[in-house]
XYZ file of C-alpha atoms in Angstrom:
539
model
C 99.052 126.118 5.274
C 98.466 124.429 1.625
C 96.773 120.454 2.480
C 99.758 118.539 1.195
C 98.954 116.602 -2.147
C 100.341 112.935 -1.936
C 100.179 109.625 -2.649
C 99.922 108.871 -7.312
C 96.693 110.586 -6.476
C 95.636 112.110 -3.159
C 92.733 109.367 -2.631
C 94.418 106.348 -3.548
C 96.226 104.183 -1.067
C 99.329 104.321 -0.216
C 100.106 101.392 -2.114
C 97.958 101.826 -4.697
C 97.119 98.460 -6.705
C 97.229 97.721 -10.320
C 95.782 94.613 -10.702
C 96.446 92.818 -13.374
C 93.721 91.164 -16.211
C 93.925 87.501 -15.882
C 94.798 87.323 -12.671
C 92.954 85.947 -9.634
C 92.238 88.299 -6.272
C 94.583 86.778 -4.074
C 94.035 87.702 -0.470
C 96.352 90.284 -0.170
C 93.348 92.098 -2.764
C 90.755 91.529 -0.464
C 89.597 95.061 0.993
C 88.071 95.491 -2.360
C 84.411 96.297 -1.570
C 83.310 96.017 -4.990
C 83.542 96.158 -8.304
C 82.916 98.862 -11.367
C 82.964 96.996 -14.557
C 83.997 99.507 -18.085
C 82.321 97.661 -21.659
C 81.598 98.781 -24.619
C 79.742 95.109 -24.914
C 79.739 93.041 -22.335
C 78.780 89.767 -24.154
C 82.252 90.587 -25.879
C 84.744 90.080 -23.652
C 86.097 87.049 -22.610
C 88.457 86.288 -19.836
C 91.394 83.438 -19.061
C 89.110 81.615 -16.881
C 92.522 82.125 -13.968
C 91.281 86.185 -14.700
C 89.330 87.595 -11.319
C 86.663 89.293 -12.643
C 85.141 85.644 -14.655
C 82.218 85.442 -12.377
C 81.650 88.805 -11.939
C 81.708 88.893 -15.435
C 79.124 86.141 -15.673
C 76.606 87.249 -13.730
C 76.835 91.028 -15.993
C 76.323 88.876 -19.117
C 72.962 86.770 -17.611
C 71.446 90.464 -16.377
C 71.819 91.556 -19.912
C 69.634 88.970 -20.995
C 66.817 90.161 -19.269
C 67.800 93.847 -19.536
C 66.864 95.455 -22.921
C 68.889 98.960 -21.681
C 71.068 97.062 -19.922
C 73.589 98.607 -22.255
C 72.413 102.844 -22.025
C 72.043 103.104 -18.308
C 74.767 101.943 -15.127
C 72.920 98.770 -13.632
C 74.224 98.087 -10.249
C 74.360 95.035 -8.662
C 74.526 93.110 -5.803
C 76.997 90.033 -5.938
C 76.666 87.167 -4.091
C 80.082 84.553 -4.624
C 81.774 82.589 -2.804
C 85.312 82.962 -3.708
C 85.016 86.890 -3.185
C 82.402 87.210 -0.053
C 84.583 90.925 0.285
C 83.329 92.283 -3.147
C 79.194 93.679 -1.534
C 78.655 96.202 -4.879
C 79.249 95.522 -8.088
C 78.393 98.164 -11.403
C 78.536 98.482 -15.134
C 78.601 101.358 -16.995
C 78.421 100.855 -20.502
C 80.420 103.510 -23.170
C 78.122 103.153 -25.769
C 78.917 102.287 -29.561
C 82.574 102.535 -29.867
C 81.554 101.987 -34.217
C 80.880 105.965 -34.953
C 82.649 107.998 -37.018
C 82.421 110.726 -34.607
C 82.835 108.461 -32.097
C 86.022 109.288 -29.219
C 88.195 108.103 -25.908
C 85.418 110.679 -23.754
C 83.489 107.758 -23.582
C 85.036 105.771 -22.187
C 86.039 108.583 -19.423
C 82.875 109.641 -19.282
C 82.023 105.770 -18.014
C 84.998 105.674 -15.622
C 83.676 108.594 -14.253
C 79.993 107.466 -14.159
C 80.487 103.967 -12.856
C 82.216 105.349 -10.036
C 79.887 107.966 -8.690
C 76.624 104.924 -9.693
C 79.734 102.497 -7.035
C 79.851 105.692 -4.646
C 76.533 106.428 -3.427
C 76.163 102.980 -2.982
C 78.281 103.207 0.119
C 81.451 101.589 -2.104
C 84.934 102.836 0.019
C 87.470 100.450 -2.632
C 86.051 99.631 -5.137
C 88.186 98.306 -8.671
C 88.138 99.996 -11.784
C 88.015 97.333 -14.579
C 87.604 98.815 -17.596
C 87.166 95.868 -20.560
C 88.126 96.188 -24.560
C 89.203 94.404 -27.634
C 87.634 94.572 -30.861
C 86.543 91.936 -32.899
C 90.195 90.651 -34.069
C 90.789 91.561 -30.537
C 93.213 94.325 -31.235
C 92.571 97.302 -30.069
C 92.121 100.724 -32.266
C 94.637 103.067 -33.043
C 91.731 106.019 -32.457
C 91.323 103.801 -28.636
C 94.348 103.266 -28.315
C 95.059 105.460 -25.225
C 91.428 104.298 -23.578
C 92.858 103.797 -19.991
C 94.571 106.384 -19.569
C 91.300 108.202 -20.665
C 89.219 105.786 -18.326
C 91.488 106.154 -15.339
C 91.266 109.562 -15.043
C 88.166 109.794 -15.636
C 87.611 107.931 -12.300
C 90.432 109.810 -10.516
C 87.610 113.010 -12.462
C 85.044 110.687 -9.662
C 86.894 110.235 -6.411
C 88.520 114.628 -6.288
C 87.380 116.997 -2.804
C 88.088 120.233 -3.706
C 90.768 121.884 -0.983
C 88.400 123.769 1.215
C 86.558 120.380 2.301
C 90.324 118.833 2.695
C 90.753 121.315 4.464
C 87.957 122.408 6.532
C 85.681 119.299 6.855
C 88.502 116.214 8.003
C 84.960 113.568 8.270
C 85.013 114.096 3.996
C 88.327 114.889 2.976
C 88.824 111.369 1.028
C 85.979 109.495 -0.946
C 87.542 106.071 -1.357
C 89.937 104.576 0.873
C 91.836 102.448 -2.800
C 91.582 102.387 -5.926
C 92.155 98.849 -8.168
C 92.867 99.069 -11.584
C 92.831 96.379 -13.832
C 92.861 95.765 -17.961
C 94.305 94.963 -20.981
C 95.762 97.606 -21.911
C 99.675 99.110 -21.074
C 98.445 101.793 -18.535
C 102.036 103.445 -16.346
C 100.791 104.760 -13.247
C 103.244 106.987 -12.682
C 101.797 108.445 -16.023
C 98.314 108.403 -14.645
C 100.316 109.172 -11.390
C 102.018 112.724 -12.899
C 98.895 113.640 -15.174
C 96.527 113.503 -12.183
C 98.214 114.910 -9.397
C 99.108 117.782 -12.246
C 94.727 117.932 -12.198
C 94.754 118.147 -8.576
C 96.812 121.331 -8.336
C 95.024 122.263 -11.130
C 91.237 122.385 -9.214
C 92.468 122.885 -5.848
C 94.047 126.671 -7.427
C 90.800 127.320 -10.574
C 88.248 126.313 -8.003
C 88.966 127.042 -4.825
C 87.544 130.443 -3.567
C 88.439 133.936 -4.253
C 89.515 134.453 -0.519
C 91.081 131.095 -0.309
C 93.285 131.502 -3.886
C 93.227 134.537 -3.593
C 97.234 136.100 -5.493
C 98.959 136.300 -1.912
C 97.677 132.710 -0.961
C 98.043 131.367 -4.296
C 102.158 131.985 -3.956
C 102.006 130.210 -0.953
C 100.334 127.010 -1.683
C 102.616 127.081 -5.035
C 105.633 127.573 -2.785
C 104.506 124.828 -0.072
C 103.701 122.589 -3.145
C 107.504 122.481 -4.750
C 109.273 122.148 -2.298
C 112.411 118.924 -2.750
C 110.358 119.304 -6.126
C 112.714 119.428 -9.330
C 110.312 122.646 -9.941
C 111.877 126.419 -8.648
C 109.715 129.074 -7.512
C 110.354 133.030 -7.755
C 107.287 135.388 -6.683
C 107.847 138.863 -7.770
C 105.217 140.539 -5.549
C 106.996 144.325 -4.804
C 104.117 145.953 -6.018
C 106.482 148.753 -7.222
C 108.573 145.918 -8.946
C 105.659 144.713 -10.837
C 103.705 147.887 -11.584
C 107.571 149.246 -13.279
C 108.081 145.633 -15.168
C 104.316 144.668 -16.327
C 103.160 148.133 -16.453
C 99.444 146.127 -17.916
C 99.002 143.661 -15.488
C 99.360 146.681 -13.167
C 97.030 149.072 -14.365
C 94.432 146.020 -14.050
C 96.608 145.410 -10.248
C 95.379 149.109 -9.110
C 92.060 148.730 -7.503
C 93.759 145.721 -5.810
C 97.067 146.142 -4.355
C 94.941 148.730 -1.657
C 93.755 145.067 -0.161
C 97.273 143.764 1.324
C 95.441 140.301 0.993
C 94.117 140.905 -2.891
C 97.532 142.202 -3.916
C 98.610 140.989 -7.161
C 101.631 138.420 -7.868
C 103.903 137.073 -10.347
C 104.934 133.107 -10.382
C 108.032 131.948 -11.861
C 108.304 128.139 -12.349
C 111.462 126.666 -13.434
C 111.753 123.302 -14.555
C 115.594 121.897 -16.295
C 116.195 119.271 -17.102
C 118.612 116.206 -16.771
C 121.348 116.626 -19.394
C 121.242 118.274 -23.203
C 118.393 119.766 -22.944
C 116.443 120.171 -27.395
C 113.029 121.781 -26.535
C 111.632 124.450 -24.336
C 107.697 124.176 -23.520
C 107.214 127.880 -22.391
C 103.885 128.235 -20.430
C 102.116 131.718 -19.384
C 98.419 131.029 -17.493
C 95.605 134.042 -17.008
C 95.144 133.714 -12.507
C 92.817 136.652 -12.268
C 91.040 135.393 -9.529
C 87.892 137.425 -9.009
C 86.950 139.398 -12.284
C 84.242 141.913 -11.572
C 84.963 143.834 -14.876
C 86.583 146.595 -13.577
C 84.405 149.894 -14.301
C 82.485 147.821 -16.676
C 81.204 145.588 -14.546
C 80.045 142.763 -14.627
C 76.141 142.962 -14.396
C 72.931 141.007 -14.994
C 74.273 138.466 -12.514
C 76.667 137.025 -14.626
C 79.465 137.415 -12.113
C 79.919 133.916 -10.539
C 81.221 132.315 -10.883
C 84.308 134.753 -12.306
C 87.150 133.588 -9.171
C 87.597 130.604 -12.257
C 89.090 133.217 -14.147
C 92.095 131.908 -12.397
C 92.076 128.727 -14.417
C 94.589 129.717 -17.116
C 96.847 130.137 -14.162
C 96.506 126.205 -12.567
C 96.562 124.703 -15.589
C 100.633 126.026 -15.235
C 101.182 125.435 -12.429
C 98.899 121.719 -12.358
C 101.262 120.841 -15.529
C 104.458 121.927 -13.747
C 102.949 119.551 -11.066
C 102.958 116.842 -13.896
C 106.334 117.891 -14.928
C 107.763 117.371 -12.004
C 106.101 113.573 -11.132
C 107.468 112.901 -14.543
C 110.896 114.888 -14.798
C 111.355 114.205 -18.890
C 114.552 114.589 -19.895
C 115.278 116.885 -22.949
C 112.038 119.391 -21.652
C 113.008 122.394 -20.550
C 109.147 123.948 -19.383
C 109.418 127.608 -18.124
C 105.481 129.254 -16.714
C 104.342 131.981 -15.376
C 100.993 132.320 -13.245
C 99.913 136.510 -13.982
C 97.573 136.830 -10.541
C 95.433 139.584 -9.975
C 92.466 140.658 -8.699
C 90.308 142.751 -11.316
C 88.436 144.785 -8.996
C 86.029 148.243 -8.598
C 86.481 150.916 -6.923
C 87.999 154.201 -7.113
C 91.536 153.623 -7.930
C 89.831 151.172 -10.660
C 91.544 151.587 -14.349
C 88.881 152.628 -16.894
C 88.214 152.999 -20.732
C 90.621 155.404 -23.088
C 93.293 154.791 -20.597
C 96.712 155.103 -22.200
C 99.605 152.136 -21.454
C 102.208 151.565 -22.742
C 103.007 147.732 -22.065
C 106.663 146.433 -21.254
C 107.442 146.195 -25.411
C 107.417 149.787 -25.471
C 103.115 149.617 -27.616
C 101.359 152.076 -26.929
C 97.501 150.503 -25.042
C 93.975 152.220 -25.301
C 92.114 150.581 -22.933
C 88.398 149.552 -24.085
C 86.434 147.740 -22.028
C 88.571 147.353 -18.210
C 86.428 143.761 -18.628
C 88.743 142.304 -21.273
C 91.610 142.381 -18.425
C 93.055 138.507 -18.722
C 94.904 140.285 -21.807
C 96.775 142.926 -20.051
C 96.746 140.545 -17.112
C 99.055 138.146 -19.430
C 100.466 140.551 -22.219
C 104.352 141.787 -20.617
C 104.299 138.639 -18.202
C 104.574 136.773 -21.904
C 106.600 139.668 -22.956
C 109.231 138.679 -20.366
C 108.951 135.363 -20.903
C 109.582 136.153 -25.138
C 113.198 137.795 -23.885
C 113.701 135.047 -21.704
C 114.083 132.742 -24.627
C 116.275 134.865 -26.534
C 118.144 135.809 -24.605
C 119.777 132.309 -22.844
C 118.568 131.285 -26.387
C 116.429 128.038 -25.701
C 115.963 125.265 -27.410
C 113.390 124.906 -29.964
C 111.065 127.272 -27.787
C 107.303 126.779 -27.723
C 105.744 129.460 -26.199
C 101.895 129.270 -25.094
C 99.316 131.780 -23.073
C 96.851 129.748 -21.499
C 93.439 131.625 -20.495
C 89.820 131.271 -20.000
C 89.344 134.412 -21.524
C 86.145 134.615 -23.545
C 82.851 133.743 -23.352
C 83.193 134.260 -27.367
C 85.344 130.897 -27.131
C 82.760 128.307 -26.057
C 79.794 129.880 -28.371
C 82.234 129.098 -30.710
C 82.726 125.467 -29.672
C 80.716 124.300 -27.170
C 81.586 122.692 -23.320
C 84.028 120.667 -23.210
C 86.619 121.767 -26.463
C 89.833 124.376 -25.502
C 91.230 126.195 -28.760
C 94.318 127.105 -30.016
C 95.626 129.827 -32.167
C 99.435 129.871 -33.905
C 100.616 132.349 -34.991
C 103.026 131.881 -38.617
C 106.106 130.324 -36.729
C 104.033 127.920 -35.055
C 101.160 127.278 -37.753
C 104.014 126.462 -40.049
C 105.239 123.335 -37.275
C 101.752 122.424 -36.764
C 101.406 123.328 -32.964
C 98.112 123.092 -33.022
C 97.677 120.138 -35.208
C 100.050 118.209 -32.593
C 98.415 119.815 -29.508
C 94.784 118.656 -31.055
C 95.773 115.316 -32.366
C 97.353 114.335 -28.690
C 94.793 115.497 -26.184
C 92.149 113.853 -28.556
C 93.409 110.304 -27.606
C 93.347 110.950 -24.403
C 89.657 112.263 -24.500
C 91.413 116.244 -23.495
C 89.367 117.703 -26.660
C 90.588 120.791 -28.767
C 89.795 122.589 -32.368
C 92.204 124.475 -34.114
C 91.161 128.419 -35.059
C 93.222 131.054 -37.347
C 94.409 134.207 -36.335
C 93.074 136.296 -39.161
C 94.262 139.790 -40.636
C 91.127 141.031 -39.794
C 91.691 140.406 -35.964
C 94.815 142.569 -36.502
C 92.991 145.695 -38.394
C 90.624 145.053 -34.944
C 93.132 145.941 -33.171
C 95.053 148.596 -34.256
C 95.257 152.091 -32.823
C 92.201 154.395 -33.617
C 93.832 157.500 -33.897
C 98.269 159.201 -33.414
C 97.815 158.204 -29.427
C 97.751 155.066 -29.384
C 99.210 151.754 -31.493
C 97.294 148.927 -30.370
C 93.188 149.161 -28.752
C 92.985 146.753 -25.716
C 89.481 146.111 -26.838
C 86.006 147.390 -29.162
C 82.863 148.288 -26.402
C 80.895 145.083 -26.780
C 81.406 141.916 -24.819
C 83.894 138.874 -26.593
C 79.684 137.355 -27.222
C 78.460 139.100 -29.383
C 81.782 141.300 -31.467
C 83.061 138.585 -34.517
C 85.609 136.597 -34.282
C 85.424 137.102 -30.573
C 87.363 134.590 -29.449
C 90.958 135.045 -32.595
C 91.413 138.858 -32.221
C 92.465 138.735 -28.592
C 95.395 136.673 -30.026
C 96.056 139.024 -32.955
C 96.387 142.199 -29.110
C 98.282 139.316 -27.222
C 101.140 139.453 -30.425
C 100.873 142.828 -30.939
C 101.217 144.290 -28.173
C 104.580 142.058 -26.292
C 106.366 142.634 -29.917
C 105.625 139.569 -30.582
C 105.006 140.880 -34.470
C 108.415 141.424 -34.630
C 109.090 137.428 -34.195
C 106.426 135.787 -37.277
C 108.708 133.584 -40.448
C 110.075 136.192 -42.499
C 112.565 137.617 -39.160
C 115.973 136.855 -38.067
C 114.861 135.024 -34.527
C 111.152 133.733 -35.369
C 109.562 132.140 -32.137
C 106.185 129.745 -32.684
C 103.759 131.259 -29.989
C 100.565 129.529 -29.338
C 97.154 131.178 -27.928
C 95.006 128.545 -25.517
C 91.592 129.155 -25.021
C 90.215 127.269 -22.382
C 86.930 129.231 -21.875
C 84.461 125.932 -22.641
C 87.038 123.351 -21.487
C 87.992 124.882 -18.052
C 85.230 122.817 -16.669
C 81.056 124.450 -15.271
C 79.782 125.760 -13.355
C 78.530 125.176 -10.724
C 81.289 122.096 -10.342
C 84.634 120.684 -10.623
C 87.352 122.358 -12.853
C 89.010 119.890 -15.437
C 92.293 121.025 -15.598
C 92.461 121.039 -18.942
C 94.602 120.616 -21.091
C 97.390 119.441 -19.239
C 96.929 116.049 -20.020
C 96.710 116.857 -23.793
C 100.064 119.022 -22.621
C 101.644 116.045 -21.023
C 100.753 113.900 -24.552
C 102.349 116.371 -26.548
C 105.584 117.818 -25.027
C 106.398 114.655 -22.624
C 105.185 111.530 -23.768
C 104.546 112.038 -27.532
C 100.866 110.129 -27.584
């Protein structure tokens, strides 16, 4: 049984409190035991006389006069303010400078994360997060206009508890009892709750070990969590159906299907809005529950961490969780999770095999460690067919995957990469998603799919239409994160829906190998915030 995600963040109290900046801390709120203050410069913050923060800020300002490192590191104090005896711990977590062209809203996210972690180490259980930002003219810069969402998401990340711990170690199932928030921004608690519930679901699936979140268990978890929600769930578990309808996925599944608990699943998630539908968002996620590399086995210790190869599918489920909470109007959302284990053994698929895709494209396998594109391609083809058959209004089609090590090398940790086909590029899908992500701290870079990428995957002989992969890892292949997007387009028939076709379809591939989170560590939940900001909130 999956542990239910409850509350507006599973870690908040049953009735979380959002405290206004200028409100006194009345008796009902005296249950809080600590305050974490996040600011770029505490000396520039002047709270109203009625604010409960006034005395605490004066204490911090006095400390700053005697500490030259005050705006550089987290500061812990034990306040003794008679009006607020319940507050025993005070942490100041500075954002650092915000006046340089390359600074961004992650300053707030990171400061909130560090501040909450520091106060938790001090034993706090009921902190208030106070995020204070004003420029000299008391105006919020457009660059930081959603600092409140970003900082609250940083605090949320600090208090997440992994699913296995919640299930197996009850006394550690929660790091805090309640979390208050105060600031001068306009954050809506329902928006923050929706985004974080999606990230929790994504972390649960993406971060859990390869047995707890083997494909059948992912299906069970998803079905349980979407009971009594607007999300419809369909699970394809018949292995014969998978072999017939999704032959490329079935090839990856071949070595695993002899082990029942590792059998592949294709999970479809559907949200139908109330009223007329103006836009359709289609998401297909890579859900490789464990990647051994297959016959091209990962050697030299690089197999560790490969249970995280399901973070793309986890993000799809998480985004649908956010959709379930926000219930957007006018937007239809279709999700698909390609859940499979890339095992090794006598049944595993091997390089040189010829497999015909759902779209009728003959594919020659070049490297069994390029299984992610195989897992998604036929499922994406299915979704393409559905979009056309249902005449979906204004469709935006995405694949999301921890697909290539090259992506992380190209742009570094913490960044997703988006690549567009012709119709998506004409609509600036990548730039729009990048801009939406940047205002709440979910960072993107935009790459371009070039003619060389398509040529790289053209069949090298009469036997095949498309070559799946070369024989080298993506990290040692020029254009190693762009060319897989070309393979997906060619193999699914999306190349027949380019700008000059009768039915052009906007397709974008998102590689989250660099943004999905550190290992060891907790998954980030990217790109759920950016997708939410772009398609549900129009930020």
